[in-house]
Amino acid sequence: MAAAGWRKTKNRIMWTSCAAALALLVIPVVWIMWGIVADGVSHWRWSALTTDQLGNGGGLLNAIEGTSLITFGVLVVAGTVGIAGGLYLAEYCPPGRGILRGASEVLSGVPSIVLGLVGYLELVVTLHWGFSLAAGIIVLSVLVIPYITKMTEVAIRNVPTGYREGGEALGMSSGYLLRRLVVKPALPGIVTGLIVAAAISVGETAPLLYTVGYYTKGPSLALTHSPVGFLTYDVYAFYTSQFASGRQLAHEAALVLVVFVLLLIVVSRLVVSLSQRFSPERQRRVPLGSRPSRAAPVPQPVPNAIGGTADEGFSGHLPSM
Amino acid sequence: MVTGPHRGGERPAARTDRWWRAERLVPKALRVATHVPLVLLVLLLAALAFRAWPAIRYNGFGFFGRSVWNLGNLYAPVVTGRGVPHPPGAAYGALPLVVGTIGSSAIALILAVPVGIGTALVVVEKLPPRLSAGIGFCLEILAGVPSVVIGLWAFLTLGPFLSHHVASVWADHVPDVPVLRFLRGPTGNGEGMLTAGVVLAVMVLPIIAATTRDLLRQVPRGTVEGAVALGMTDAEATGAVTIPWVRAGIIGASVLGLGRALGETIAVAMVCGDVVGSLPHSLYGSMSTIAATIVSQLDGAFTDASGLAVSTLTEIALVLLVITLMANVGARLLVRRVATTALPVGRGI
């Protein structure tokens, strides 16, 4: 009995320490959110949303406009390349071309500051673009293309093969079939990929510091020789400001950033849940973590927390049903 | 890597064989776009190597063994040494940066790996679905919060808290013996290696926890239930069956997190104290990492008309890129060999 008691104790110790680990994960989340929101709210002025940055303080209007413009540009450039890449990898890529997918995944591991440095040396200095919108958009696009590619590929792989077979049986042209029966059902996944890309472009600092520079007025639409203000700069440049107005600006910018990111997370969840509610073939949702779910693995087209999905090996067939 | 069925080739031929038809043009255009990442990687490496070449020649092999960072006398005429024009007295050594990068990333992994695995285990095995979805939401927030915001929080709150309330608990009581000596000494104001490491731990935690959670969900239930049926406790079944089943995947996730920690820039630059020329005296001393040095020194480097300072920064960027790429490729190969799950692509929401 003594041995059994010891085993029970060991069991309890192990799960207690796992619960402690869970607490260690939740505490920083709550601490960060609480710290940033409380600081931001106590410093908040509504006029920050309507005035440009000025001297040692001012507002965030120029940065909000700049960040929106940069993010829009990134979505256009990286969205085009990334969605096209994902589509090709899922639909056309002959087997054995792992290097294309591998290169995309490896590109996602390149530190953002390295991209910023190369963008600065090659685009800003060597090509004489100066601090410019185009340089920032290109560098950020390189950073987010792998995410969009991956999410697009996974989303398209999750479209049942039966859709294609049905389309072909009806004699659809391959382009029409691709648009209506492959890309359309995969749209929620593709949109989620774009949202991840938007969240990254809103939150990045290092690649932008030396490519778009900073400008205290709203952005012009010129592609080169056009420095642009952005939100993360206001945090990075003013958090140690000697002026209370500067530090206030940093706190406000941090609050706006957090709100942006939370909004994007909520929107991506909405996209996923709406698409599941209205999908023609409503997927049987087995509660996460309940035991039977693991006996018969259900493909999860729902992206996980960090831009991948749980099931990569899934090759387009729904489980037998 | 698992590739799907090759659907393209099985299609009946397009209705027309004219090359401008969308059916034939679209795949070609998509194919070009798919090659973009590969081309970019090659260009990136080539550009860095080209720019770094003068510094590689000037700094030589001793670069990673020296603790010195001196742009030289920028007001004197440029001289040529070892075939490279440089300001007189220029001397660079990356030892403090390498130590700072590896040290802070090591602290991050030591903290984040057990916490990540523990979290994943409890989420998959014990928590009700609603709660584990809530934890998933926490992971998304943690992965999505911009690093500059985490840096702001760490600079204002975490750093002072660590130095005044955590490190001070043991800093004066650690014995003065060779390795533990590094834990002794004044705990400073919260800017240093310990804070940088803890911040990095917070930032790589979502990668490790979410990937491990997804791996654990794939462990076949029957095998675990068999272990329990043989009389094992939950903990024993986890240790004997579940963890070994996904071990390579967990290692892969940790290495992916390591790659992230090595390359993280802004949050570290805000809390590291930014010291490039000397080694930290203790765990609490100011230091810098390769990534943080690039962002904080690039402005000043352009005052060096000979270009050596910029070239040196490019050299450390090249080193950082090679290390992170090796970590990334290694992690992915390791996971592909054993698991059906592939690793996600880094950080996002």
XYZ file of C-alpha atoms in Angstrom:
670
model
C 0.000 0.000 0.000
C 2.895 2.298 0.725
C 4.043 1.931 -2.870
C 0.568 2.663 -4.204
C 0.390 5.719 -1.970
C 3.667 6.969 -3.334
C 2.475 6.509 -6.893
C -0.660 8.436 -6.132
C 1.418 11.206 -4.617
C 3.668 11.277 -7.660
C 0.600 11.530 -9.866
C -0.676 14.423 -7.825
C 2.710 16.174 -7.847
C 2.954 15.902 -11.597
C -0.504 17.336 -12.323
C -0.027 20.042 -9.723
C 3.170 21.156 -11.413
C 1.417 21.113 -14.769
C -1.315 23.318 -13.313
C 1.426 25.598 -11.988
C 2.850 25.773 -15.515
C -0.573 26.766 -16.758
C -0.667 29.525 -14.159
C 2.795 30.677 -15.292
C 1.379 31.055 -18.786
C -1.777 32.858 -17.799
C -0.118 35.274 -15.353
C 2.057 37.095 -17.927
C -0.889 37.383 -20.332
C -3.080 38.989 -17.701
C -0.170 41.053 -16.387
C 0.765 42.424 -19.814
C -2.806 43.188 -20.813
C -3.584 44.757 -17.476
C -0.369 46.797 -17.436
C -0.734 48.126 -20.965
C -4.469 48.785 -20.762
C -4.345 50.426 -17.327
C -1.391 52.635 -18.310
C -2.921 53.463 -21.667
C -6.334 54.293 -20.255
C -4.941 56.485 -17.481
C -2.923 58.438 -20.063
C -5.648 58.466 -22.687
C -6.778 61.632 -24.489
C -9.270 61.343 -27.307
C -7.475 64.154 -29.109
C -4.606 61.703 -29.705
C -6.715 60.148 -32.433
C -7.192 63.412 -34.299
C -3.808 65.175 -34.076
C -0.431 64.474 -35.646
C 2.744 63.755 -33.721
C 4.426 67.029 -32.834
C 7.712 67.741 -31.055
C 7.861 65.827 -27.789
C 4.279 64.734 -27.819
C 1.271 65.321 -29.950
C -1.078 62.659 -31.219
C -1.166 59.434 -33.140
C -3.117 60.360 -36.255
C -0.103 60.269 -38.579
C 0.982 56.920 -37.167
C -2.473 55.359 -37.384
C -2.778 56.485 -40.993
C 0.743 55.294 -41.776
C 0.280 51.892 -40.136
C -3.023 51.421 -41.968
C -1.450 52.364 -45.284
C 1.563 50.078 -44.761
C -0.692 47.208 -43.699
C -2.922 47.725 -46.721
C 0.101 47.723 -49.033
C 1.442 44.561 -47.412
C -1.904 42.829 -47.810
C -1.971 43.727 -51.500
C 1.620 42.678 -52.267
C 2.038 39.731 -49.912
C -1.579 38.678 -50.392
C -1.080 38.333 -54.138
C 2.178 36.429 -53.908
C 1.236 34.409 -50.841
C -2.194 33.278 -52.019
C -0.798 32.421 -55.438
C 1.981 30.395 -53.809
C -0.410 28.547 -51.515
C -2.755 27.809 -54.401
C 0.073 26.396 -56.476
C 1.469 24.293 -53.627
C -1.940 22.802 -52.866
C -3.307 22.358 -56.376
C -0.578 22.133 -58.974
C 2.740 21.393 -57.321
C 4.078 18.049 -58.517
C 5.062 15.774 -55.635
C 8.715 15.947 -54.704
C 8.953 19.710 -54.869
C 9.404 19.961 -51.135
C 12.037 22.607 -51.621
C 9.446 25.224 -52.590
C 7.365 24.633 -49.494
C 10.506 24.273 -47.401
C 11.918 27.573 -48.651
C 8.697 29.338 -47.731
C 8.714 27.866 -44.227
C 12.396 28.606 -43.723
C 11.844 32.190 -44.870
C 9.435 32.565 -41.958
C 12.356 31.866 -39.615
C 14.486 34.746 -40.863
C 14.832 37.306 -38.047
C 12.925 40.448 -38.932
C 15.888 42.700 -38.165
C 17.954 40.899 -40.803
C 15.249 41.680 -43.355
C 15.192 45.280 -42.151
C 18.966 45.583 -42.468
C 19.048 44.155 -45.981
C 16.067 46.306 -46.980
C 17.871 49.355 -45.687
C 21.190 48.587 -47.366
C 19.795 47.492 -50.716
C 16.543 49.422 -51.177
C 16.983 52.607 -49.156
C 20.697 53.213 -49.742
C 21.793 51.354 -52.869
C 18.675 51.975 -54.955
C 18.414 55.541 -53.573
C 14.773 55.105 -52.629
C 15.365 56.932 -49.370
C 13.129 56.118 -46.424
C 10.074 55.114 -48.330
C 6.718 53.425 -48.275
C 7.763 50.947 -50.967
C 10.807 49.721 -49.038
C 8.738 49.115 -45.901
C 5.985 47.328 -47.775
C 8.448 45.070 -49.592
C 10.353 44.136 -46.432
C 7.180 43.433 -44.455
C 5.755 41.464 -47.373
C 8.790 39.176 -47.352
C 8.127 38.643 -43.671
C 4.452 37.668 -44.025
C 4.364 35.831 -47.377
C 5.157 32.465 -45.696
C 2.195 32.836 -43.330
C -0.268 33.595 -46.119
C 1.148 30.805 -48.284
C 0.860 28.284 -45.478
C -2.679 29.194 -44.452
C -3.851 29.244 -48.073
C -2.291 25.875 -48.776
C -3.817 24.274 -45.692
C -7.233 25.802 -46.384
C -7.258 24.532 -49.956
C -6.057 21.091 -48.979
C -9.037 20.876 -46.654
C -11.498 21.307 -49.514
C -12.957 17.832 -50.093
C -11.748 16.113 -53.243
C -15.372 15.253 -53.945
C -16.036 18.887 -54.841
C -13.443 18.721 -57.599
C -14.625 15.357 -58.827
C -18.180 16.604 -58.949
C -17.125 19.707 -60.852
C -15.151 17.688 -63.341
C -18.015 15.253 -63.777
C -20.231 18.209 -64.672
C -17.727 19.277 -67.278
C -16.688 22.560 -65.688
C -13.660 24.290 -67.112
C -10.692 24.017 -64.797
C -10.598 27.759 -64.148
C -14.280 27.953 -63.213
C -13.923 24.870 -61.054
C -10.942 26.353 -59.279
C -12.728 29.624 -58.565
C -16.110 28.303 -57.542
C -15.431 24.923 -55.981
C -11.901 25.151 -54.629
C -11.052 28.729 -53.714
C -14.502 29.720 -52.522
C -14.879 27.058 -49.819
C -11.306 27.766 -48.747
C -11.957 31.498 -48.399
C -12.301 31.599 -44.580
C -8.878 30.009 -44.202
C -7.344 32.369 -46.730
C -8.901 35.385 -44.998
C -7.551 34.159 -41.675
C -4.096 34.051 -43.236
C -4.496 37.642 -44.367
C -5.580 38.640 -40.858
C -2.474 37.023 -39.387
C -0.415 38.968 -41.920
C -2.175 42.183 -40.945
C -1.514 41.549 -37.260
C 2.169 41.002 -37.972
C 2.509 44.137 -40.097
C 0.743 46.238 -37.477
C 3.004 44.921 -34.723
C 6.440 44.833 -36.332
C 9.015 47.469 -35.464
C 12.497 46.286 -36.379
C 12.029 45.909 -40.152
C 10.284 49.282 -40.427
C 12.674 51.469 -38.390
C 15.264 51.613 -41.153
C 13.032 51.239 -44.187
C 10.090 53.638 -43.826
C 11.824 55.944 -41.358
C 9.333 58.189 -39.629
C 7.274 61.200 -40.618
C 5.263 63.459 -38.376
C 2.550 64.186 -40.944
C 0.085 61.883 -42.582
C 1.599 59.725 -45.333
C 1.714 60.850 -48.921
C 1.006 58.085 -51.396
C 4.415 58.396 -53.078
C 6.204 55.061 -53.187
C 9.766 56.317 -52.832
C 11.320 59.194 -50.893
C 8.283 59.151 -48.677
C 8.948 58.395 -44.999
C 5.845 57.197 -43.165
C 4.922 57.312 -39.491
C 3.872 54.080 -37.808
C 2.464 53.155 -34.410
C 5.208 50.927 -33.074
C 7.712 53.733 -33.666
C 5.797 55.965 -31.271
C 6.254 53.342 -28.558
C 9.894 52.590 -29.335
C 11.016 56.202 -29.733
C 9.160 57.771 -26.821
C 9.065 55.176 -24.035
C 12.167 56.687 -22.412
C 11.313 60.272 -23.380
C 12.346 62.964 -20.924
C 8.997 64.609 -21.473
C 5.812 63.430 -19.861
C 3.996 64.178 -23.118
C 6.328 61.782 -24.981
C 5.866 58.932 -22.514
C 2.136 59.564 -22.616
C 2.259 59.167 -26.382
C 4.110 55.841 -26.012
C 1.443 54.518 -23.646
C -1.356 55.641 -25.904
C 0.299 54.065 -28.937
C 0.741 50.787 -27.025
C -2.934 50.805 -26.092
C -3.976 51.429 -29.706
C -1.700 48.576 -30.844
C -3.194 46.165 -28.322
C -6.718 47.163 -29.358
C -5.792 46.645 -33.035
C -4.434 43.178 -32.347
C -7.365 42.154 -30.151
C -9.752 43.318 -32.862
C -7.915 41.256 -35.450
C -7.996 38.163 -33.230
C -11.729 38.599 -32.664
C -12.353 39.129 -36.383
C -10.389 36.000 -37.298
C -12.401 33.984 -34.770
C -15.619 35.406 -36.187
C -14.568 34.457 -39.713
C -13.852 30.899 -38.653
C -16.986 30.421 -36.568
C -19.289 32.042 -39.144
C -17.855 29.942 -41.928
C -18.401 26.827 -39.845
C -21.945 27.765 -39.000
C -22.875 28.405 -42.621
C -20.744 25.804 -44.317
C -22.816 23.450 -46.511
C -21.187 20.383 -45.081
C -21.330 21.248 -41.443
C -18.357 19.580 -39.867
C -18.988 17.412 -36.889
C -17.238 19.335 -34.153
C -15.932 16.980 -31.526
C -15.194 18.877 -28.303
C -11.477 19.516 -27.940
C -9.769 17.317 -25.445
C -12.641 14.893 -25.029
C -11.363 11.390 -25.246
C -13.199 9.906 -28.226
C -11.899 12.680 -30.450
C -8.492 11.153 -30.442
C -9.600 7.716 -31.458
C -10.831 9.093 -34.771
C -8.813 12.174 -35.601
C -10.932 14.875 -37.153
C -9.161 17.230 -39.545
C -9.062 20.734 -38.131
C -9.132 23.419 -40.770
C -9.276 25.878 -37.860
C -5.916 27.602 -37.604
C -4.211 27.313 -34.248
C -2.782 30.101 -32.180
C 0.308 30.638 -34.210
C -0.595 30.483 -37.799
C -0.427 26.787 -38.525
C -3.066 24.173 -38.187
C -3.186 21.069 -36.150
C -3.304 18.706 -39.047
C -0.865 19.108 -41.852
C -0.812 15.637 -43.230
C -4.459 15.857 -44.148
C -4.577 15.552 -47.879
C -8.011 16.706 -48.861
C -10.265 13.819 -47.933
C -12.811 14.194 -45.215
C -12.872 11.286 -42.793
C -15.182 8.515 -43.806
C -18.676 9.831 -43.350
C 6.575 16.621 -45.786
C 3.237 15.230 -46.747
C 2.020 16.219 -50.159
C -1.510 15.790 -51.287
C -2.630 13.861 -54.298
C -1.350 15.423 -57.460
C -4.576 16.769 -58.767
C -3.299 19.021 -61.512
C -1.914 16.313 -63.705
C -4.990 14.169 -63.650
C -7.237 16.795 -65.185
C -8.488 16.260 -68.695
C -6.666 18.472 -71.165
C -7.840 22.073 -71.352
C -10.439 22.779 -74.017
C -8.012 24.802 -76.004
C -4.317 24.481 -76.433
C -3.819 28.176 -77.038
C -1.292 29.443 -74.586
C -3.110 32.624 -73.576
C -6.138 30.797 -72.192
C -6.501 31.307 -68.459
C -6.372 27.555 -67.917
C -2.816 27.525 -69.096
C -1.617 30.936 -67.953
C -2.826 30.813 -64.347
C -0.772 27.776 -63.284
C 2.307 29.377 -64.790
C 1.731 32.633 -62.932
C 1.110 30.749 -59.706
C 4.267 28.755 -60.274
C 6.307 31.941 -60.568
C 4.837 33.278 -57.309
C 5.678 30.024 -55.561
C 9.345 30.471 -56.384
C 9.458 33.900 -54.723
C 10.460 32.683 -51.224
C 13.278 30.525 -52.582
C 14.635 33.375 -54.709
C 14.341 35.782 -51.783
C 16.278 33.457 -49.479
C 19.108 33.151 -51.982
C 19.150 36.918 -52.609
C 19.160 37.585 -48.881
C 22.143 35.347 -48.254
C 23.991 36.714 -51.282
C 23.374 40.352 -50.324
C 24.508 39.791 -46.754
C 27.612 37.856 -47.762
C 28.548 40.513 -50.331
C 28.191 43.389 -47.843
C 29.864 41.495 -45.024
C 32.927 40.438 -47.012
C 35.158 43.447 -46.054
C 34.342 42.932 -42.380
C 34.967 39.201 -42.595
C 38.401 39.935 -44.032
C 39.207 42.671 -41.538
C 37.864 41.024 -38.395
C 39.274 37.601 -39.192
C 38.705 34.454 -37.190
C 39.309 36.139 -33.843
C 36.084 38.133 -34.271
C 34.097 35.770 -32.081
C 36.728 35.600 -29.353
C 37.251 39.315 -28.648
C 35.365 41.642 -26.309
C 35.821 44.997 -27.950
C 33.671 47.340 -30.011
C 35.435 50.417 -31.353
C 34.612 52.236 -34.554
C 38.091 53.787 -34.521
C 39.073 57.411 -34.949
C 36.472 58.723 -37.362
C 38.177 62.124 -37.625
C 41.485 60.744 -38.929
C 42.069 59.844 -42.595
C 40.985 56.332 -43.544
C 43.851 53.827 -43.631
C 44.045 50.422 -45.255
C 44.837 47.295 -43.304
C 44.391 43.653 -44.306
C 43.203 44.949 -47.670
C 40.265 46.801 -46.158
C 39.951 50.571 -45.757
C 39.079 51.426 -42.169
C 39.384 54.262 -39.648
C 42.594 53.973 -37.594
C 42.042 51.967 -34.435
C 38.866 50.207 -35.559
C 38.475 46.941 -33.687
C 35.476 44.675 -33.360
C 34.752 41.559 -31.371
C 31.465 39.751 -31.160
C 32.064 37.630 -28.059
C 29.756 39.703 -25.788
C 27.019 39.629 -28.412
C 27.304 35.878 -28.918
C 27.291 35.310 -25.146
C 24.313 37.650 -24.756
C 22.360 36.032 -27.583
C 23.011 32.468 -26.447
C 22.632 33.287 -22.751
C 19.299 35.065 -23.053
C 17.926 32.423 -25.425
C 19.080 29.665 -23.063
C 17.271 31.311 -20.141
C 14.204 31.635 -22.360
C 14.193 27.943 -23.276
C 14.938 26.763 -19.721
C 11.849 28.645 -18.577
C 9.549 28.215 -21.561
C 10.013 24.517 -22.414
C 8.804 23.056 -19.091
C 6.024 25.624 -18.798
C 4.950 25.034 -22.390
C 4.904 21.248 -22.043
C 3.136 21.387 -18.697
C 0.508 23.711 -20.092
C -0.048 21.552 -23.152
C -0.383 18.408 -21.009
C -2.918 19.894 -18.650
C -4.875 21.468 -21.534
C -5.082 18.236 -23.505
C -5.501 15.735 -20.680
C -7.396 17.486 -17.922
C -9.153 20.709 -18.831
C -12.752 20.808 -20.046
C -13.086 22.003 -23.678
C -14.370 25.462 -22.777
C -11.407 26.199 -20.521
C -8.866 24.853 -22.982
C -10.382 27.109 -25.652
C -9.847 29.977 -23.221
C -6.199 28.989 -22.835
C -5.963 28.901 -26.625
C -7.237 32.476 -26.639
C -4.525 33.420 -24.098
C -1.901 31.865 -26.399
C -3.229 33.846 -29.349
C -3.050 37.088 -27.392
C 0.474 36.338 -26.208
C 1.574 35.500 -29.745
C -0.204 38.489 -31.213
C 0.846 41.295 -28.858
C 3.518 43.319 -30.700
C 7.011 42.797 -29.345
C 7.420 46.524 -28.767
C 4.443 46.402 -26.405
C 5.893 43.429 -24.536
C 9.165 45.374 -24.392
C 7.388 48.382 -22.901
C 5.762 46.214 -20.252
C 9.079 44.482 -19.495
C 10.938 47.783 -19.239
C 8.402 49.433 -16.928
C 7.111 46.498 -14.888
C 8.817 43.141 -15.307
C 12.452 44.300 -15.119
C 12.123 46.268 -11.876
C 9.992 43.479 -10.397
C 12.593 40.833 -11.242
C 15.528 42.796 -9.871
C 13.848 44.066 -6.689
C 11.619 41.171 -5.722
C 12.877 38.013 -7.408
C 16.618 38.067 -8.058
C 17.307 39.900 -4.781
C 15.948 36.878 -2.909
C 18.923 34.719 -3.853
C 21.563 37.102 -5.224
C 23.320 37.626 -1.864
C 23.045 34.045 -0.664
C 24.449 32.129 -3.624
C 27.838 30.559 -2.764
C 30.880 32.115 -4.426
C 31.877 29.062 -6.486
C 32.801 29.033 -10.185
C 29.491 28.582 -11.989
C 27.063 29.859 -9.363
C 29.145 33.026 -9.029
C 27.310 34.267 -12.109
C 24.124 34.435 -10.025
C 25.727 36.707 -7.404
C 26.077 40.442 -7.346
C 23.958 43.566 -7.462
C 20.677 42.909 -9.203
C 20.714 46.273 -10.973
C 17.718 48.160 -12.245
C 16.158 45.391 -14.281
C 17.971 45.941 -17.555
C 20.073 42.914 -18.273
C 20.340 39.308 -19.243
C 17.822 37.942 -16.739
C 15.059 40.305 -17.845
C 15.876 39.739 -21.517
C 15.716 35.968 -20.974
C 12.387 36.110 -19.150
C 10.910 38.384 -21.828
C 12.066 35.983 -24.519
C 10.544 33.104 -22.549
C 7.195 34.889 -22.576
C 7.503 35.450 -26.310
C 8.412 31.862 -27.318
C 5.967 30.271 -24.881
C 2.989 30.385 -27.302
C 5.003 28.644 -30.022
C 6.106 25.806 -27.762
C 2.803 25.423 -25.908
C 0.536 25.534 -28.975
C 2.695 23.182 -31.042
C 3.031 20.693 -28.192
C -0.710 20.852 -27.581
C -1.429 20.065 -31.228
C 1.064 17.190 -31.147
C -0.408 15.721 -27.965
C -3.869 15.731 -29.518
C -2.579 13.347 -32.165
C -1.374 10.663 -29.774
C -3.608 7.642 -30.387
C -5.986 7.313 -27.497
C -5.991 3.550 -27.476
C -2.316 3.299 -26.639
C -2.685 5.607 -23.662
C -5.789 3.796 -22.520
C -3.903 0.517 -22.789
C -1.268 1.884 -20.450
C -3.946 2.973 -17.982
C -5.627 -0.432 -18.284
C -2.335 -2.041 -17.270
C -2.617 -0.146 -14.006
C -0.545 2.941 -14.631
C -1.545 6.230 -13.116
C -2.282 9.136 -15.469
C 1.136 10.571 -14.800
C 2.900 7.277 -15.495
C 0.958 6.759 -18.718
C 1.908 10.284 -19.773
C 5.566 9.687 -18.998
C 5.695 6.213 -20.549
C 3.483 6.624 -23.595
C 2.359 10.145 -24.440
C 5.611 12.052 -24.085
C 7.822 9.498 -25.900
C 5.243 9.451 -28.711
C 5.748 13.155 -29.436
C 9.283 13.648 -28.125
C 10.826 14.596 -31.459
C 7.977 17.000 -32.102
C 8.526 18.693 -28.751
C 12.228 19.013 -29.488
C 11.349 20.483 -32.866
C 8.955 22.976 -31.299
C 11.621 23.982 -28.787
C 14.201 24.513 -31.514
C 11.657 26.583 -33.436
C 11.199 28.658 -30.279
C 14.982 28.922 -30.000
C 15.148 30.325 -33.521
C 12.526 32.876 -32.547
C 14.380 33.828 -29.355
C 17.721 34.215 -31.147
C 16.222 36.606 -33.681
C 13.934 38.687 -31.472
C 14.986 42.308 -31.645
C 12.923 45.126 -30.266
C 11.754 43.671 -26.958
C 15.338 42.657 -26.138
C 16.748 45.999 -27.269
C 14.405 47.711 -24.802
C 15.461 45.703 -21.746
C 19.025 44.486 -22.340
C 20.951 47.608 -21.274
C 22.667 47.819 -24.661
C 26.342 47.139 -23.836
C 28.360 45.944 -26.836
C 32.022 46.102 -25.810
C 32.225 43.977 -22.690
C 30.882 40.814 -21.148
C 28.196 41.042 -18.445
C 29.569 40.562 -14.907
C 26.590 38.632 -13.706
C 23.181 37.374 -14.721
C 21.811 40.835 -13.965
C 24.414 42.826 -15.885
C 23.704 44.892 -18.971
C 24.456 43.159 -22.228
C 23.253 43.033 -25.804
C 22.332 40.454 -28.385
C 23.213 40.329 -32.074
C 19.743 41.435 -33.176
C 19.497 44.220 -30.589
C 22.969 45.474 -31.523
C 22.039 45.790 -35.168
C 19.001 47.894 -34.395
C 20.732 50.109 -31.864
C 24.078 50.560 -33.677
C 23.052 50.929 -37.308
C 22.402 54.659 -37.033
C 25.832 55.340 -35.555
C 27.559 52.933 -37.934
C 26.855 55.251 -40.832
C 29.195 57.857 -39.368
C 32.028 55.530 -40.440
C 32.770 56.746 -43.968
C 34.895 53.698 -44.791
C 31.822 51.471 -44.411
C 33.552 49.011 -42.099
C 31.092 49.549 -39.227
C 28.094 48.797 -41.433
C 29.917 45.837 -42.911
C 30.591 44.479 -39.425
C 26.916 44.771 -38.524
C 26.137 42.898 -41.740
C 28.611 40.208 -40.708
C 26.840 39.606 -37.386
C 23.506 39.684 -39.221
C 24.821 36.973 -41.532
C 25.909 34.904 -38.540
C 22.488 35.364 -36.937
C 20.734 34.406 -40.159
C 22.823 31.260 -40.609
C 22.245 30.165 -37.003
C 18.484 30.753 -37.112
C 18.159 29.062 -40.499
C 20.051 26.033 -39.215
C 17.761 25.878 -36.167
C 14.692 26.196 -38.372
C 15.697 23.603 -40.934
C 16.872 21.218 -38.216
C 13.613 21.531 -36.303
C 11.502 20.925 -39.399
C 13.526 17.921 -40.549
C 13.380 16.418 -37.079
C 9.620 16.792 -36.884
C 8.913 15.615 -40.424
C 10.861 12.440 -39.852
C 8.662 11.287 -36.988
C 5.350 13.119 -36.803
C 2.417 13.676 -39.086
C 2.194 17.237 -37.831
C 4.430 19.829 -39.409
C 5.599 22.841 -37.482
C 3.700 26.084 -37.888
C 5.392 29.045 -39.476
C 6.565 31.021 -36.483
C 4.708 33.817 -34.805
C 1.373 35.364 -35.603
C -1.992 35.401 -34.004
